[in-house]
Amino acid sequence: MKLTPKENYLMLGRGEMPEYVPFYTMMGTEFNGEACVKTLSPRVFDENHFQPGGYDMWGVRYAADENTGATLPEPNNFLLEDINDWEKVIKFPNRHEEYDLEMMYKQDLERTGIDRNKSATIAHSGFMPFQQLVALMGFTEGLCALATDPDVVKDMLNAMVDWIEPVMYRVIDAYKPDIWYMLDDTAAKHTPFFSLDTYRDIFVPIYKRLAKPAVERGIPIQFHNCGKCEIFVEDMIDFGVKYWDPAQEMNDLLGIKEKYKGKICLVGCWDWDSKMPKGWPDGYDEEELRQGVRDSIDKYGKDGGYSFSGGIPGKDEASKKANKIVREEAHYYGHRFYGDTDFE
């Protein structure tokens, strides 16, 4: 008897061997009616964040990339020029006591139609300390603030978490998520944006505060961090992370998998920019694309501790077609990978 996608995915977070290779998508995209994880998180923290022209809860305006639909802080429209002025500039959101979270949970469950027996649910605060800093100031000024005024940066981020922390407890108690999601992109393709010392001095204490409500309730944490961030993995494990996505291949993924076996699982391990077949997007070889999916599962799936996750950014028809191929191959090959040759 097959485990549900939810049961199979949660086994990874407990360090157990799954029945088949899970297929995780950040947006909870279904294939053949299956999705191992779905987001079920209230609009408490940011009503229209990640919407073109929308604002996050601190007032940062966002713009969308036309090709991918991804949103980023609107260029050259930064709220904070000098980190020392943060108390004058930052406007805190409304009091969280105004939100009826139990009612919001019922409405969100009805609106999304999520079957909690089949799909694990993720909830999150959406607060990304480093990305929030650079969203407010821009990369140049944000990185300079880390170097010149680290204590002021700490004061600002901790003040923000002072507002967020009690809301997280209320969200977790009302929504009872299967997984608590954290995210913060702190690295580029070849190196982190700052040193391990800075990470541990400024950001790890913030992450521990963001993780605490879930850790206290025994809820596993999934952490999204792109780029070459492998030097941060040990600290991630220390503050409760069980799943790391997208675990990109510029990191020593096999070394990490072996060193931290049973402590953290890799979600991803398929970098689209290196896996796209020759001739993309016109006249590419579909079999080459499928083989790229199989190669990743072959390489990282042995002995568990791994979930495939991958796709092509873009809303054009070529990207949609390629994504359908990737999902299909990951689904069928992943279900058969641990020996179920009868899977259809």
PDB file of C-alpha atoms in Angstrom, residues 9 12-13 22-26 36-37 179 181 221-225 242-248 253 264-271 300 305-310:
ATOM      1  CA  TYR A   9       7.599  13.511   2.681  1.00  0.00           C
ATOM      2  CA  LEU A  12      12.357  12.510   5.387  1.00  0.00           C
ATOM      3  CA  GLY A  13      12.123  15.068   8.168  1.00  0.00           C
ATOM      4  CA  PRO A  22       9.193  12.748  -3.129  1.00  0.00           C
ATOM      5  CA  PHE A  23       8.653  15.519  -5.649  1.00  0.00           C
ATOM      6  CA  TYR A  24       8.511  18.904  -3.930  1.00  0.00           C
ATOM      7  CA  THR A  25       7.429  22.132  -5.603  1.00  0.00           C
ATOM      8  CA  MET A  26       7.619  25.462  -3.818  1.00  0.00           C
ATOM      9  CA  CYS A  36       3.541  16.297  -1.085  1.00  0.00           C
ATOM     10  CA  VAL A  37       3.391  19.818   0.355  1.00  0.00           C
ATOM     11  CA  ILE A 179       6.108  21.948   8.493  1.00  0.00           C
ATOM     12  CA  TYR A 181       8.877  27.230   6.505  1.00  0.00           C
ATOM     13  CA  ILE A 221      11.503  23.234   9.728  1.00  0.00           C
ATOM     14  CA  GLN A 222      12.154  23.587   6.020  1.00  0.00           C
ATOM     15  CA  PHE A 223      14.613  26.314   5.042  1.00  0.00           C
ATOM     16  CA  HIS A 224      14.936  27.878   1.598  1.00  0.00           C
ATOM     17  CA  ASN A 225      18.396  29.255   0.804  1.00  0.00           C
ATOM     18  CA  LYS A 242      15.228  19.270   8.708  1.00  0.00           C
ATOM     19  CA  TYR A 243      14.712  20.104   5.020  1.00  0.00           C
ATOM     20  CA  TRP A 244      16.927  22.390   2.903  1.00  0.00           C
ATOM     21  CA  ASP A 245      15.763  23.633  -0.483  1.00  0.00           C
ATOM     22  CA  PRO A 246      16.708  24.140  -3.255  1.00  0.00           C
ATOM     23  CA  ALA A 247      20.096  22.607  -2.297  1.00  0.00           C
ATOM     24  CA  GLN A 248      21.799  23.697  -5.499  1.00  0.00           C
ATOM     25  CA  LEU A 253      25.710  18.016  -1.859  1.00  0.00           C
ATOM     26  CA  ILE A 264      18.916  17.123   7.240  1.00  0.00           C
ATOM     27  CA  CYS A 265      17.494  16.131   3.875  1.00  0.00           C
ATOM     28  CA  LEU A 266      18.260  17.718   0.525  1.00  0.00           C
ATOM     29  CA  VAL A 267      15.318  19.076  -1.444  1.00  0.00           C
ATOM     30  CA  GLY A 268      16.192  20.058  -5.001  1.00  0.00           C
ATOM     31  CA  CYS A 269      19.603  19.098  -6.417  1.00  0.00           C
ATOM     32  CA  TRP A 270      18.479  19.928  -9.956  1.00  0.00           C
ATOM     33  CA  ASP A 271      19.773  23.233 -11.307  1.00  0.00           C
ATOM     34  CA  TYR A 300      21.214  11.932  -4.857  1.00  0.00           C
ATOM     35  CA  GLY A 305      17.510  11.859   2.621  1.00  0.00           C
ATOM     36  CA  TYR A 306      16.433  13.458  -0.670  1.00  0.00           C
ATOM     37  CA  SER A 307      13.468  14.940  -2.463  1.00  0.00           C
ATOM     38  CA  PHE A 308      13.572  15.949  -6.109  1.00  0.00           C
ATOM     39  CA  SER A 309      12.650  19.557  -6.800  1.00  0.00           C
ATOM     40  CA  GLY A 310      13.173  21.372 -10.059  1.00  0.00           C
TER      41      GLY A 310
END
